[in-house]
PDB file of C-alpha atoms in Angstrom:
ATOM      1  CA  MET A   1      -4.004  28.324 -11.800  1.00  0.00           C
ATOM      2  CA  ASN A   2      -6.826  26.721 -13.780  1.00  0.00           C
ATOM      3  CA  TRP A   3     -10.188  28.468 -13.906  1.00  0.00           C
ATOM      4  CA  TYR A   4     -13.330  26.352 -14.278  1.00  0.00           C
ATOM      5  CA  PRO A   5     -16.689  27.355 -15.784  1.00  0.00           C
ATOM      6  CA  TRP A   6     -18.680  26.260 -12.722  1.00  0.00           C
ATOM      7  CA  LEU A   7     -16.819  28.914 -10.688  1.00  0.00           C
ATOM      8  CA  ASN A   8     -18.247  31.797 -12.731  1.00  0.00           C
ATOM      9  CA  GLN A   9     -21.516  32.081 -10.819  1.00  0.00           C
ATOM     10  CA  PRO A  10     -20.098  31.903  -7.265  1.00  0.00           C
ATOM     11  CA  TYR A  11     -17.358  34.344  -8.313  1.00  0.00           C
ATOM     12  CA  ARG A  12     -19.940  36.844  -9.583  1.00  0.00           C
ATOM     13  CA  GLN A  13     -22.030  36.437  -6.427  1.00  0.00           C
ATOM     14  CA  ILE A  14     -19.080  37.003  -4.078  1.00  0.00           C
ATOM     15  CA  ILE A  15     -17.823  40.032  -6.018  1.00  0.00           C
ATOM     16  CA  ALA A  16     -21.350  41.468  -6.092  1.00  0.00           C
ATOM     17  CA  ARG A  17     -21.458  41.339  -2.288  1.00  0.00           C
ATOM     18  CA  HIS A  18     -18.205  43.294  -2.128  1.00  0.00           C
ATOM     19  CA  GLN A  19     -19.449  45.837  -4.647  1.00  0.00           C
ATOM     20  CA  SER A  20     -22.616  46.409  -2.613  1.00  0.00           C
ATOM     21  CA  GLY A  21     -20.759  46.586   0.705  1.00  0.00           C
ATOM     22  CA  GLN A  22     -22.469  43.439   2.002  1.00  0.00           C
ATOM     23  CA  ALA A  23     -19.493  41.070   1.975  1.00  0.00           C
ATOM     24  CA  HIS A  24     -18.729  39.117   5.136  1.00  0.00           C
ATOM     25  CA  HIS A  25     -15.172  39.537   6.377  1.00  0.00           C
ATOM     26  CA  ALA A  26     -14.715  35.752   6.797  1.00  0.00           C
ATOM     27  CA  LEU A  27     -15.879  33.305   4.142  1.00  0.00           C
ATOM     28  CA  LEU A  28     -15.842  29.595   4.993  1.00  0.00           C
ATOM     29  CA  ILE A  29     -15.848  27.747   1.666  1.00  0.00           C
ATOM     30  CA  GLN A  30     -17.110  24.185   1.891  1.00  0.00           C
ATOM     31  CA  ALA A  31     -16.055  22.156  -1.140  1.00  0.00           C
ATOM     32  CA  ILE A  32     -14.989  18.624  -1.991  1.00  0.00           C
ATOM     33  CA  ASP A  33     -11.682  17.894  -3.711  1.00  0.00           C
ATOM     34  CA  GLY A  34     -11.675  18.817  -7.372  1.00  0.00           C
ATOM     35  CA  MET A  35     -14.107  21.733  -7.185  1.00  0.00           C
ATOM     36  CA  GLY A  36     -11.474  24.461  -7.586  1.00  0.00           C
ATOM     37  CA  ASP A  37     -11.999  26.385  -4.338  1.00  0.00           C
ATOM     38  CA  ASP A  38      -8.349  27.464  -4.521  1.00  0.00           C
ATOM     39  CA  ALA A  39      -8.940  29.040  -7.941  1.00  0.00           C
ATOM     40  CA  LEU A  40     -12.081  30.787  -6.658  1.00  0.00           C
ATOM     41  CA  VAL A  41     -10.239  32.294  -3.693  1.00  0.00           C
ATOM     42  CA  TRP A  42      -7.379  33.370  -5.933  1.00  0.00           C
ATOM     43  CA  GLY A  43      -9.750  35.031  -8.417  1.00  0.00           C
ATOM     44  CA  VAL A  44     -11.606  36.952  -5.696  1.00  0.00           C
ATOM     45  CA  SER A  45      -8.279  37.905  -4.069  1.00  0.00           C
ATOM     46  CA  ARG A  46      -7.000  39.363  -7.323  1.00  0.00           C
ATOM     47  CA  TRP A  47     -10.132  41.508  -7.626  1.00  0.00           C
ATOM     48  CA  LEU A  48      -9.813  42.711  -4.021  1.00  0.00           C
ATOM     49  CA  MET A  49      -6.140  43.574  -4.474  1.00  0.00           C
ATOM     50  CA  CYS A  50      -6.692  45.375  -7.780  1.00  0.00           C
ATOM     51  CA  GLN A  51      -6.381  49.160  -7.498  1.00  0.00           C
ATOM     52  CA  GLN A  52      -8.536  49.791 -10.582  1.00  0.00           C
ATOM     53  CA  PRO A  53     -11.060  46.918 -10.901  1.00  0.00           C
ATOM     54  CA  GLN A  54     -13.099  46.942 -14.087  1.00  0.00           C
ATOM     55  CA  GLY A  55     -16.531  45.688 -13.123  1.00  0.00           C
ATOM     56  CA  LEU A  56     -16.181  42.030 -12.161  1.00  0.00           C
ATOM     57  CA  LYS A  57     -12.596  41.805 -13.345  1.00  0.00           C
ATOM     58  CA  SER A  58      -9.237  42.943 -12.045  1.00  0.00           C
ATOM     59  CA  CYS A  59      -7.433  45.271 -14.442  1.00  0.00           C
ATOM     60  CA  GLY A  60      -4.306  43.131 -14.700  1.00  0.00           C
ATOM     61  CA  GLN A  61      -2.129  46.239 -15.119  1.00  0.00           C
ATOM     62  CA  CYS A  62      -1.878  48.024 -11.766  1.00  0.00           C
ATOM     63  CA  HIS A  63       0.871  47.408  -9.232  1.00  0.00           C
ATOM     64  CA  GLY A  64      -1.448  45.311  -7.062  1.00  0.00           C
ATOM     65  CA  CYS A  65      -2.312  43.051 -10.007  1.00  0.00           C
ATOM     66  CA  GLN A  66       1.336  42.705 -10.963  1.00  0.00           C
ATOM     67  CA  LEU A  67       2.262  41.667  -7.426  1.00  0.00           C
ATOM     68  CA  MET A  68      -0.545  39.120  -7.341  1.00  0.00           C
ATOM     69  CA  GLN A  69       0.448  37.711 -10.722  1.00  0.00           C
ATOM     70  CA  ALA A  70       4.005  37.336  -9.452  1.00  0.00           C
ATOM     71  CA  HIS A  71       2.741  35.745  -6.201  1.00  0.00           C
ATOM     72  CA  THR A  72       4.684  38.349  -4.212  1.00  0.00           C
ATOM     73  CA  HIS A  73       1.927  40.584  -2.814  1.00  0.00           C
ATOM     74  CA  PRO A  74       2.990  41.511   0.763  1.00  0.00           C
ATOM     75  CA  ASP A  75      -0.613  41.827   2.000  1.00  0.00           C
ATOM     76  CA  TRP A  76      -1.785  38.381   0.824  1.00  0.00           C
ATOM     77  CA  TYR A  77      -1.137  35.654   3.375  1.00  0.00           C
ATOM     78  CA  ARG A  78      -1.471  31.903   2.910  1.00  0.00           C
ATOM     79  CA  LEU A  79      -1.697  30.012   6.197  1.00  0.00           C
ATOM     80  CA  GLU A  80      -1.064  26.271   6.105  1.00  0.00           C
ATOM     81  CA  ALA A  81       0.937  23.600   7.886  1.00  0.00           C
ATOM     82  CA  GLU A  82       4.612  23.366   7.087  1.00  0.00           C
ATOM     83  CA  LYS A  83       5.657  20.657   4.661  1.00  0.00           C
ATOM     84  CA  GLY A  84       5.722  17.293   6.419  1.00  0.00           C
ATOM     85  CA  LYS A  85       3.464  18.462   9.258  1.00  0.00           C
ATOM     86  CA  ALA A  86      -0.234  17.770   9.670  1.00  0.00           C
ATOM     87  CA  SER A  87      -1.189  20.725  11.870  1.00  0.00           C
ATOM     88  CA  LEU A  88      -0.983  24.516  11.827  1.00  0.00           C
ATOM     89  CA  GLY A  89       0.162  25.917  15.160  1.00  0.00           C
ATOM     90  CA  ILE A  90      -0.622  29.045  17.110  1.00  0.00           C
ATOM     91  CA  ASP A  91       2.676  30.831  16.351  1.00  0.00           C
ATOM     92  CA  ALA A  92       1.938  31.076  12.619  1.00  0.00           C
ATOM     93  CA  VAL A  93      -1.560  32.438  13.308  1.00  0.00           C
ATOM     94  CA  ARG A  94      -0.281  35.002  15.809  1.00  0.00           C
ATOM     95  CA  ASP A  95       2.434  36.127  13.407  1.00  0.00           C
ATOM     96  CA  VAL A  96      -0.051  36.832  10.605  1.00  0.00           C
ATOM     97  CA  SER A  97      -2.632  38.352  12.947  1.00  0.00           C
ATOM     98  CA  GLU A  98      -0.057  40.833  14.239  1.00  0.00           C
ATOM     99  CA  LYS A  99       0.747  41.955  10.691  1.00  0.00           C
ATOM    100  CA  LEU A 100      -2.934  42.483   9.910  1.00  0.00           C
ATOM    101  CA  TYR A 101      -3.237  45.262  12.486  1.00  0.00           C
ATOM    102  CA  HIS A 102      -0.527  47.302  10.753  1.00  0.00           C
ATOM    103  CA  PHE A 103      -1.228  49.436   7.701  1.00  0.00           C
ATOM    104  CA  ALA A 104      -1.397  47.462   4.481  1.00  0.00           C
ATOM    105  CA  GLN A 105       1.940  47.763   2.727  1.00  0.00           C
ATOM    106  CA  GLN A 106       0.176  48.566  -0.542  1.00  0.00           C
ATOM    107  CA  GLY A 107      -2.489  50.726   1.083  1.00  0.00           C
ATOM    108  CA  GLY A 108      -5.361  48.419   0.105  1.00  0.00           C
ATOM    109  CA  ALA A 109      -6.921  45.181   1.267  1.00  0.00           C
ATOM    110  CA  LYS A 110      -5.284  42.502   3.379  1.00  0.00           C
ATOM    111  CA  ILE A 111      -6.204  38.871   2.730  1.00  0.00           C
ATOM    112  CA  VAL A 112      -5.646  35.652   4.663  1.00  0.00           C
ATOM    113  CA  TRP A 113      -6.336  32.290   3.079  1.00  0.00           C
ATOM    114  CA  LEU A 114      -6.344  28.930   4.839  1.00  0.00           C
ATOM    115  CA  PRO A 115      -6.443  26.172   2.159  1.00  0.00           C
ATOM    116  CA  ASP A 116      -7.355  23.623   4.851  1.00  0.00           C
ATOM    117  CA  ALA A 117      -8.814  25.166   7.983  1.00  0.00           C
ATOM    118  CA  THR A 118      -8.988  21.759   9.712  1.00  0.00           C
ATOM    119  CA  GLN A 119      -5.184  21.889  10.056  1.00  0.00           C
ATOM    120  CA  LEU A 120      -5.604  24.448  12.830  1.00  0.00           C
ATOM    121  CA  THR A 121      -4.772  23.175  16.295  1.00  0.00           C
ATOM    122  CA  GLU A 122      -7.307  24.108  18.966  1.00  0.00           C
ATOM    123  CA  ALA A 123      -4.989  26.839  20.261  1.00  0.00           C
ATOM    124  CA  ALA A 124      -4.446  28.199  16.740  1.00  0.00           C
ATOM    125  CA  ALA A 125      -8.194  28.159  16.058  1.00  0.00           C
ATOM    126  CA  ASN A 126      -8.855  30.126  19.242  1.00  0.00           C
ATOM    127  CA  ALA A 127      -6.160  32.643  18.290  1.00  0.00           C
ATOM    128  CA  LEU A 128      -7.734  33.100  14.878  1.00  0.00           C
ATOM    129  CA  LEU A 129     -11.156  33.398  16.500  1.00  0.00           C
ATOM    130  CA  LYS A 130     -10.024  36.471  18.431  1.00  0.00           C
ATOM    131  CA  THR A 131      -8.950  38.154  15.203  1.00  0.00           C
ATOM    132  CA  LEU A 132     -12.223  37.231  13.484  1.00  0.00           C
ATOM    133  CA  GLU A 133     -14.207  38.702  16.370  1.00  0.00           C
ATOM    134  CA  GLU A 134     -12.497  42.095  15.950  1.00  0.00           C
ATOM    135  CA  PRO A 135     -11.155  42.098  12.371  1.00  0.00           C
ATOM    136  CA  PRO A 136      -8.962  44.949  11.157  1.00  0.00           C
ATOM    137  CA  ALA A 137     -10.460  47.280   8.551  1.00  0.00           C
ATOM    138  CA  ASN A 138     -10.428  46.082   4.939  1.00  0.00           C
ATOM    139  CA  CYS A 139      -9.186  42.641   5.968  1.00  0.00           C
ATOM    140  CA  TRP A 140     -10.694  39.506   4.405  1.00  0.00           C
ATOM    141  CA  PHE A 141     -10.425  35.893   5.486  1.00  0.00           C
ATOM    142  CA  PHE A 142     -11.035  32.850   3.276  1.00  0.00           C
ATOM    143  CA  LEU A 143     -11.117  29.419   4.902  1.00  0.00           C
ATOM    144  CA  SER A 144     -11.439  26.285   2.793  1.00  0.00           C
ATOM    145  CA  VAL A 145     -12.788  23.145   4.401  1.00  0.00           C
ATOM    146  CA  ARG A 146     -14.004  19.694   3.333  1.00  0.00           C
ATOM    147  CA  GLU A 147     -15.846  18.876   6.577  1.00  0.00           C
ATOM    148  CA  PRO A 148     -16.998  21.999   8.497  1.00  0.00           C
ATOM    149  CA  SER A 149     -17.989  19.837  11.479  1.00  0.00           C
ATOM    150  CA  ARG A 150     -14.288  19.299  12.183  1.00  0.00           C
ATOM    151  CA  LEU A 151     -13.875  23.014  12.973  1.00  0.00           C
ATOM    152  CA  LEU A 152     -14.625  24.632  16.328  1.00  0.00           C
ATOM    153  CA  ALA A 153     -18.286  25.667  16.426  1.00  0.00           C
ATOM    154  CA  THR A 154     -17.279  29.107  17.683  1.00  0.00           C
ATOM    155  CA  LEU A 155     -14.974  29.545  14.679  1.00  0.00           C
ATOM    156  CA  ARG A 156     -17.702  28.501  12.245  1.00  0.00           C
ATOM    157  CA  SER A 157     -20.106  30.940  13.863  1.00  0.00           C
ATOM    158  CA  ARG A 158     -17.803  33.872  12.995  1.00  0.00           C
ATOM    159  CA  CYS A 159     -17.808  32.966   9.300  1.00  0.00           C
ATOM    160  CA  MET A 160     -20.301  32.967   6.475  1.00  0.00           C
ATOM    161  CA  THR A 161     -20.438  29.457   5.015  1.00  0.00           C
ATOM    162  CA  TRP A 162     -20.329  29.233   1.238  1.00  0.00           C
ATOM    163  CA  HIS A 163     -21.125  25.795  -0.167  1.00  0.00           C
ATOM    164  CA  LEU A 164     -19.420  25.192  -3.509  1.00  0.00           C
ATOM    165  CA  SER A 165     -21.726  22.584  -5.024  1.00  0.00           C
ATOM    166  CA  PRO A 166     -20.787  20.283  -7.932  1.00  0.00           C
ATOM    167  CA  PRO A 167     -22.400  21.265 -11.238  1.00  0.00           C
ATOM    168  CA  GLU A 168     -25.154  19.201 -12.828  1.00  0.00           C
ATOM    169  CA  GLU A 169     -23.874  15.899 -14.163  1.00  0.00           C
ATOM    170  CA  THR A 170     -24.833  16.742 -17.751  1.00  0.00           C
ATOM    171  CA  HIS A 171     -22.733  19.926 -17.705  1.00  0.00           C
ATOM    172  CA  SER A 172     -19.819  18.130 -16.070  1.00  0.00           C
ATOM    173  CA  LEU A 173     -19.901  15.370 -18.684  1.00  0.00           C
ATOM    174  CA  GLN A 174     -19.816  17.967 -21.465  1.00  0.00           C
ATOM    175  CA  TRP A 175     -16.814  19.655 -19.874  1.00  0.00           C
ATOM    176  CA  LEU A 176     -15.001  16.345 -19.350  1.00  0.00           C
ATOM    177  CA  GLN A 177     -15.631  15.295 -22.954  1.00  0.00           C
ATOM    178  CA  LYS A 178     -13.845  18.437 -24.142  1.00  0.00           C
ATOM    179  CA  GLN A 179     -10.914  17.870 -21.786  1.00  0.00           C
ATOM    180  CA  GLN A 180     -10.504  14.101 -22.151  1.00  0.00           C
ATOM    181  CA  PRO A 181     -12.617  12.537 -24.927  1.00  0.00           C
ATOM    182  CA  GLN A 182     -13.824   9.114 -23.758  1.00  0.00           C
ATOM    183  CA  PRO A 183     -16.958   6.950 -24.010  1.00  0.00           C
ATOM    184  CA  GLU A 184     -19.701   8.478 -21.885  1.00  0.00           C
ATOM    185  CA  ALA A 185     -19.864   5.451 -19.566  1.00  0.00           C
ATOM    186  CA  ILE A 186     -16.220   5.986 -18.594  1.00  0.00           C
ATOM    187  CA  LEU A 187     -16.652   9.733 -18.074  1.00  0.00           C
ATOM    188  CA  ARG A 188     -19.748   9.185 -15.945  1.00  0.00           C
ATOM    189  CA  ALA A 189     -17.985   6.551 -13.834  1.00  0.00           C
ATOM    190  CA  ALA A 190     -15.004   8.857 -13.228  1.00  0.00           C
ATOM    191  CA  LEU A 191     -17.354  11.687 -12.279  1.00  0.00           C
ATOM    192  CA  ARG A 192     -19.428   9.614  -9.864  1.00  0.00           C
ATOM    193  CA  LEU A 193     -16.319   8.086  -8.303  1.00  0.00           C
ATOM    194  CA  SER A 194     -15.194  11.685  -7.695  1.00  0.00           C
ATOM    195  CA  ASN A 195     -18.453  12.689  -5.958  1.00  0.00           C
ATOM    196  CA  GLY A 196     -19.414  14.850  -8.927  1.00  0.00           C
ATOM    197  CA  ALA A 197     -16.318  17.090  -8.841  1.00  0.00           C
ATOM    198  CA  PRO A 198     -15.251  17.542 -12.492  1.00  0.00           C
ATOM    199  CA  ALA A 199     -11.596  18.441 -11.896  1.00  0.00           C
ATOM    200  CA  ALA A 200     -11.166  15.409  -9.621  1.00  0.00           C
ATOM    201  CA  ALA A 201     -12.759  13.240 -12.306  1.00  0.00           C
ATOM    202  CA  LEU A 202     -10.315  14.620 -14.877  1.00  0.00           C
ATOM    203  CA  ALA A 203      -7.407  13.726 -12.589  1.00  0.00           C
ATOM    204  CA  LEU A 204      -8.798  10.209 -12.169  1.00  0.00           C
ATOM    205  CA  LEU A 205      -9.040   9.825 -15.954  1.00  0.00           C
ATOM    206  CA  GLN A 206      -5.313  10.355 -16.419  1.00  0.00           C
ATOM    207  CA  PRO A 207      -3.878   7.097 -17.840  1.00  0.00           C
ATOM    208  CA  ASP A 208      -1.905   5.943 -14.787  1.00  0.00           C
ATOM    209  CA  ARG A 209      -4.720   6.617 -12.329  1.00  0.00           C
ATOM    210  CA  TRP A 210      -7.429   5.108 -14.493  1.00  0.00           C
ATOM    211  CA  GLN A 211      -5.303   2.026 -15.130  1.00  0.00           C
ATOM    212  CA  ALA A 212      -4.870   1.544 -11.371  1.00  0.00           C
ATOM    213  CA  ARG A 213      -8.619   1.559 -10.948  1.00  0.00           C
ATOM    214  CA  GLN A 214      -9.090  -0.848 -13.883  1.00  0.00           C
ATOM    215  CA  THR A 215      -6.461  -3.165 -12.426  1.00  0.00           C
ATOM    216  CA  LEU A 216      -8.373  -3.238  -9.146  1.00  0.00           C
ATOM    217  CA  CYS A 217     -11.591  -4.161 -10.982  1.00  0.00           C
ATOM    218  CA  ASP A 218      -9.865  -6.910 -12.972  1.00  0.00           C
ATOM    219  CA  SER A 219      -8.121  -8.267  -9.873  1.00  0.00           C
ATOM    220  CA  LEU A 220     -11.416  -8.310  -7.991  1.00  0.00           C
ATOM    221  CA  ASN A 221     -13.016 -10.402 -10.724  1.00  0.00           C
ATOM    222  CA  SER A 222     -10.209 -12.932 -10.507  1.00  0.00           C
ATOM    223  CA  ALA A 223     -10.086 -12.927  -6.711  1.00  0.00           C
ATOM    224  CA  LEU A 224     -13.797 -13.666  -6.354  1.00  0.00           C
ATOM    225  CA  SER A 225     -13.529 -16.761  -8.495  1.00  0.00           C
ATOM    226  CA  GLY A 226     -10.198 -17.943  -7.080  1.00  0.00           C
ATOM    227  CA  ASP A 227      -7.904 -16.804  -4.296  1.00  0.00           C
ATOM    228  CA  ILE A 228      -9.216 -13.692  -2.509  1.00  0.00           C
ATOM    229  CA  LEU A 229      -5.617 -12.625  -1.794  1.00  0.00           C
ATOM    230  CA  GLN A 230      -5.134 -11.934  -5.513  1.00  0.00           C
ATOM    231  CA  LEU A 231      -6.663  -8.549  -4.719  1.00  0.00           C
ATOM    232  CA  LEU A 232      -3.881  -7.597  -2.283  1.00  0.00           C
ATOM    233  CA  PRO A 233      -1.401  -6.066  -4.807  1.00  0.00           C
ATOM    234  CA  ALA A 234      -4.149  -3.872  -6.285  1.00  0.00           C
ATOM    235  CA  LEU A 235      -4.975  -2.468  -2.833  1.00  0.00           C
ATOM    236  CA  ASN A 236      -1.565  -2.313  -1.159  1.00  0.00           C
ATOM    237  CA  SER A 237      -0.393   1.126  -2.260  1.00  0.00           C
ATOM    238  CA  ASP A 238       0.379   4.525  -0.736  1.00  0.00           C
ATOM    239  CA  ASP A 239      -3.044   5.696  -1.936  1.00  0.00           C
ATOM    240  CA  VAL A 240      -4.760   2.760  -0.215  1.00  0.00           C
ATOM    241  CA  ALA A 241      -7.601   4.982   1.090  1.00  0.00           C
ATOM    242  CA  VAL A 242      -8.511   5.952  -2.482  1.00  0.00           C
ATOM    243  CA  ARG A 243      -8.374   2.344  -3.663  1.00  0.00           C
ATOM    244  CA  LEU A 244     -10.526   1.179  -0.788  1.00  0.00           C
ATOM    245  CA  GLY A 245     -12.951   3.914  -1.822  1.00  0.00           C
ATOM    246  CA  TRP A 246     -13.137   2.326  -5.275  1.00  0.00           C
ATOM    247  CA  LEU A 247     -13.794  -1.070  -3.714  1.00  0.00           C
ATOM    248  CA  LEU A 248     -16.497   0.361  -1.456  1.00  0.00           C
ATOM    249  CA  SER A 249     -18.228   2.001  -4.425  1.00  0.00           C
ATOM    250  CA  LEU A 250     -18.363  -1.388  -6.187  1.00  0.00           C
ATOM    251  CA  LEU A 251     -19.896  -2.997  -3.105  1.00  0.00           C
ATOM    252  CA  VAL A 252     -22.516  -0.248  -2.825  1.00  0.00           C
ATOM    253  CA  ASP A 253     -23.306  -0.683  -6.537  1.00  0.00           C
ATOM    254  CA  ALA A 254     -23.836  -4.420  -5.944  1.00  0.00           C
ATOM    255  CA  MET A 255     -26.352  -3.507  -3.224  1.00  0.00           C
ATOM    256  CA  LYS A 256     -28.116  -1.242  -5.711  1.00  0.00           C
ATOM    257  CA  VAL A 257     -28.338  -4.087  -8.238  1.00  0.00           C
ATOM    258  CA  GLN A 258     -29.890  -6.360  -5.620  1.00  0.00           C
ATOM    259  CA  GLN A 259     -32.444  -3.640  -4.879  1.00  0.00           C
ATOM    260  CA  GLY A 260     -33.300  -3.070  -8.568  1.00  0.00           C
ATOM    261  CA  ALA A 261     -31.549   0.310  -8.819  1.00  0.00           C
ATOM    262  CA  SER A 262     -29.137  -0.545 -11.649  1.00  0.00           C
ATOM    263  CA  ASN A 263     -29.676   2.834 -13.325  1.00  0.00           C
ATOM    264  CA  TRP A 264     -27.839   4.600 -10.492  1.00  0.00           C
ATOM    265  CA  LEU A 265     -24.512   2.803 -10.521  1.00  0.00           C
ATOM    266  CA  SER A 266     -21.263   4.679  -9.920  1.00  0.00           C
ATOM    267  CA  ASN A 267     -19.296   2.014 -11.806  1.00  0.00           C
ATOM    268  CA  GLY A 268     -21.502   1.794 -14.879  1.00  0.00           C
ATOM    269  CA  ASP A 269     -18.479   1.053 -17.066  1.00  0.00           C
ATOM    270  CA  ARG A 270     -17.789  -2.191 -15.150  1.00  0.00           C
ATOM    271  CA  PRO A 271     -21.137  -4.001 -14.879  1.00  0.00           C
ATOM    272  CA  ASP A 272     -19.254  -7.322 -14.977  1.00  0.00           C
ATOM    273  CA  VAL A 273     -17.649  -6.685 -11.571  1.00  0.00           C
ATOM    274  CA  VAL A 274     -20.792  -5.238 -10.001  1.00  0.00           C
ATOM    275  CA  THR A 275     -22.920  -8.162 -11.202  1.00  0.00           C
ATOM    276  CA  GLN A 276     -20.418 -10.704  -9.905  1.00  0.00           C
ATOM    277  CA  LEU A 277     -20.432  -9.086  -6.472  1.00  0.00           C
ATOM    278  CA  ALA A 278     -24.233  -9.008  -6.424  1.00  0.00           C
ATOM    279  CA  GLN A 279     -24.366 -12.702  -7.261  1.00  0.00           C
ATOM    280  CA  GLN A 280     -21.668 -13.904  -4.893  1.00  0.00           C
ATOM    281  CA  PHE A 281     -22.665 -12.013  -1.757  1.00  0.00           C
ATOM    282  CA  SER A 282     -25.995 -12.005   0.022  1.00  0.00           C
ATOM    283  CA  SER A 283     -27.486  -8.627   0.882  1.00  0.00           C
ATOM    284  CA  SER A 284     -26.488  -9.026   4.539  1.00  0.00           C
ATOM    285  CA  ALA A 285     -22.955 -10.038   3.497  1.00  0.00           C
ATOM    286  CA  LEU A 286     -22.666  -6.969   1.275  1.00  0.00           C
ATOM    287  CA  ASN A 287     -23.734  -4.754   4.145  1.00  0.00           C
ATOM    288  CA  ALA A 288     -21.212  -6.427   6.442  1.00  0.00           C
ATOM    289  CA  SER A 289     -18.554  -6.033   3.729  1.00  0.00           C
ATOM    290  CA  VAL A 290     -19.120  -2.289   3.489  1.00  0.00           C
ATOM    291  CA  GLN A 291     -18.855  -1.899   7.264  1.00  0.00           C
ATOM    292  CA  GLN A 292     -15.695  -4.007   7.353  1.00  0.00           C
ATOM    293  CA  TRP A 293     -13.887  -2.075   4.615  1.00  0.00           C
ATOM    294  CA  LEU A 294     -14.955   1.298   6.040  1.00  0.00           C
ATOM    295  CA  GLN A 295     -13.427   0.275   9.361  1.00  0.00           C
ATOM    296  CA  CYS A 296     -10.275  -0.904   7.590  1.00  0.00           C
ATOM    297  CA  ARG A 297      -9.912   2.403   5.775  1.00  0.00           C
ATOM    298  CA  GLU A 298     -10.392   4.422   8.955  1.00  0.00           C
ATOM    299  CA  GLN A 299      -7.781   2.295  10.685  1.00  0.00           C
ATOM    300  CA  LEU A 300      -5.226   2.797   7.918  1.00  0.00           C
ATOM    301  CA  LEU A 301      -5.916   6.529   7.759  1.00  0.00           C
ATOM    302  CA  HIS A 302      -5.815   7.402  11.426  1.00  0.00           C
ATOM    303  CA  VAL A 303      -3.757   4.809  13.329  1.00  0.00           C
ATOM    304  CA  ALA A 304      -0.022   5.417  13.080  1.00  0.00           C
ATOM    305  CA  ALA A 305       2.683   2.802  12.439  1.00  0.00           C
ATOM    306  CA  LEU A 306       0.402   0.053  11.187  1.00  0.00           C
ATOM    307  CA  ASN A 307       1.668  -2.686   8.882  1.00  0.00           C
ATOM    308  CA  ARG A 308      -0.517  -1.905   5.860  1.00  0.00           C
ATOM    309  CA  GLU A 309       0.055  -5.203   4.085  1.00  0.00           C
ATOM    310  CA  LEU A 310      -0.761  -7.216   7.204  1.00  0.00           C
ATOM    311  CA  ILE A 311      -3.949  -5.232   7.888  1.00  0.00           C
ATOM    312  CA  LEU A 312      -5.130  -5.655   4.292  1.00  0.00           C
ATOM    313  CA  THR A 313      -4.332  -9.376   4.315  1.00  0.00           C
ATOM    314  CA  ASP A 314      -6.362  -9.912   7.497  1.00  0.00           C
ATOM    315  CA  CYS A 315      -9.268  -7.919   6.054  1.00  0.00           C
ATOM    316  CA  LEU A 316      -9.224  -9.851   2.788  1.00  0.00           C
ATOM    317  CA  LEU A 317      -9.240 -13.206   4.561  1.00  0.00           C
ATOM    318  CA  ALA A 318     -12.120 -12.096   6.789  1.00  0.00           C
ATOM    319  CA  TRP A 319     -13.962 -10.765   3.749  1.00  0.00           C
ATOM    320  CA  GLY A 320     -13.514 -14.051   1.906  1.00  0.00           C
ATOM    321  CA  ARG A 321     -15.446 -15.785   4.668  1.00  0.00           C
ATOM    322  CA  LEU A 322     -18.491 -13.675   3.785  1.00  0.00           C
ATOM    323  CA  LEU A 323     -18.698 -15.155   0.280  1.00  0.00           C
ATOM    324  CA  SER A 324     -21.749 -17.299  -0.389  1.00  0.00           C
ATOM    325  CA  PRO A 325     -20.890 -20.982   0.300  1.00  0.00           C
ATOM    326  CA  ALA A 326     -21.752 -21.969  -3.274  1.00  0.00           C
ATOM    327  CA  THR A 327     -19.025 -19.661  -4.644  1.00  0.00           C
ATOM    328  CA  VAL A 328     -16.205 -20.832  -2.382  1.00  0.00           C
ATOM    329  CA  GLY A 329     -13.741 -23.486  -3.529  1.00  0.00           C
TER     330      GLY A 329
END
């Protein structure tokens, strides 16, 4: 599992709490995709499972460390939905909770990690809540979440929230340049399109992903000056929510240009597309465009059995009607 430099400080802070006996038994880690919360939890877990920790580090030699390295530690539990399912049910939570009240098989800590706590059904969340209210000795819970508001308030109240913030943009750009040397404008665009999460930006910069985003930008240029449906193939993909996010970021950038905030663009590597949008849509049309595409994305994400191509086609045709009259035909 990759370790990232921006995890060093939160790792030290969490370990320090354990060393001083002030650690909370349930840590709710709020982080966006690409921040490495999984690596942070794994690093802290290794330290907790180590039988001879050396300061801030696990020894790497004891039986506990060997079991963790082999991913076979019997007292480390990962709770998540089964493959192909969207939710985590009560039976899985009860099964793990029951094991927690027995003696640890290795005589040390017991750890439960939920990579996505929002997968919990309401019944499962309530079952976990009971365990969190009266946790077994030397038992630690780590819950990762993107949107804490989607969790039961009572469950959140039993945890200590730890916000894993993106590093400063300058530091992230330096790290990205070492990983994937590119012109700074491209690195900055990838980073801002990833909400400042460096690992997500690095994934976006991989050739296939970056080309998909470039294709969308090029198709948008052509569609605005010709047939709006030329954009359909660039949007109609299994990752349609991501691609609509790219489109939305371009629309927001066009609004920034109209307001004289060109220094704060997310798509600074494609000023041609942003400028064209700013010229061809009025400010009210841009605002309406953003609302329309947000609604389209929500629909595609949360309504089952929709015809994606048909929905996108309808949205594109409706969007085309928002173009300034002078740019149509």
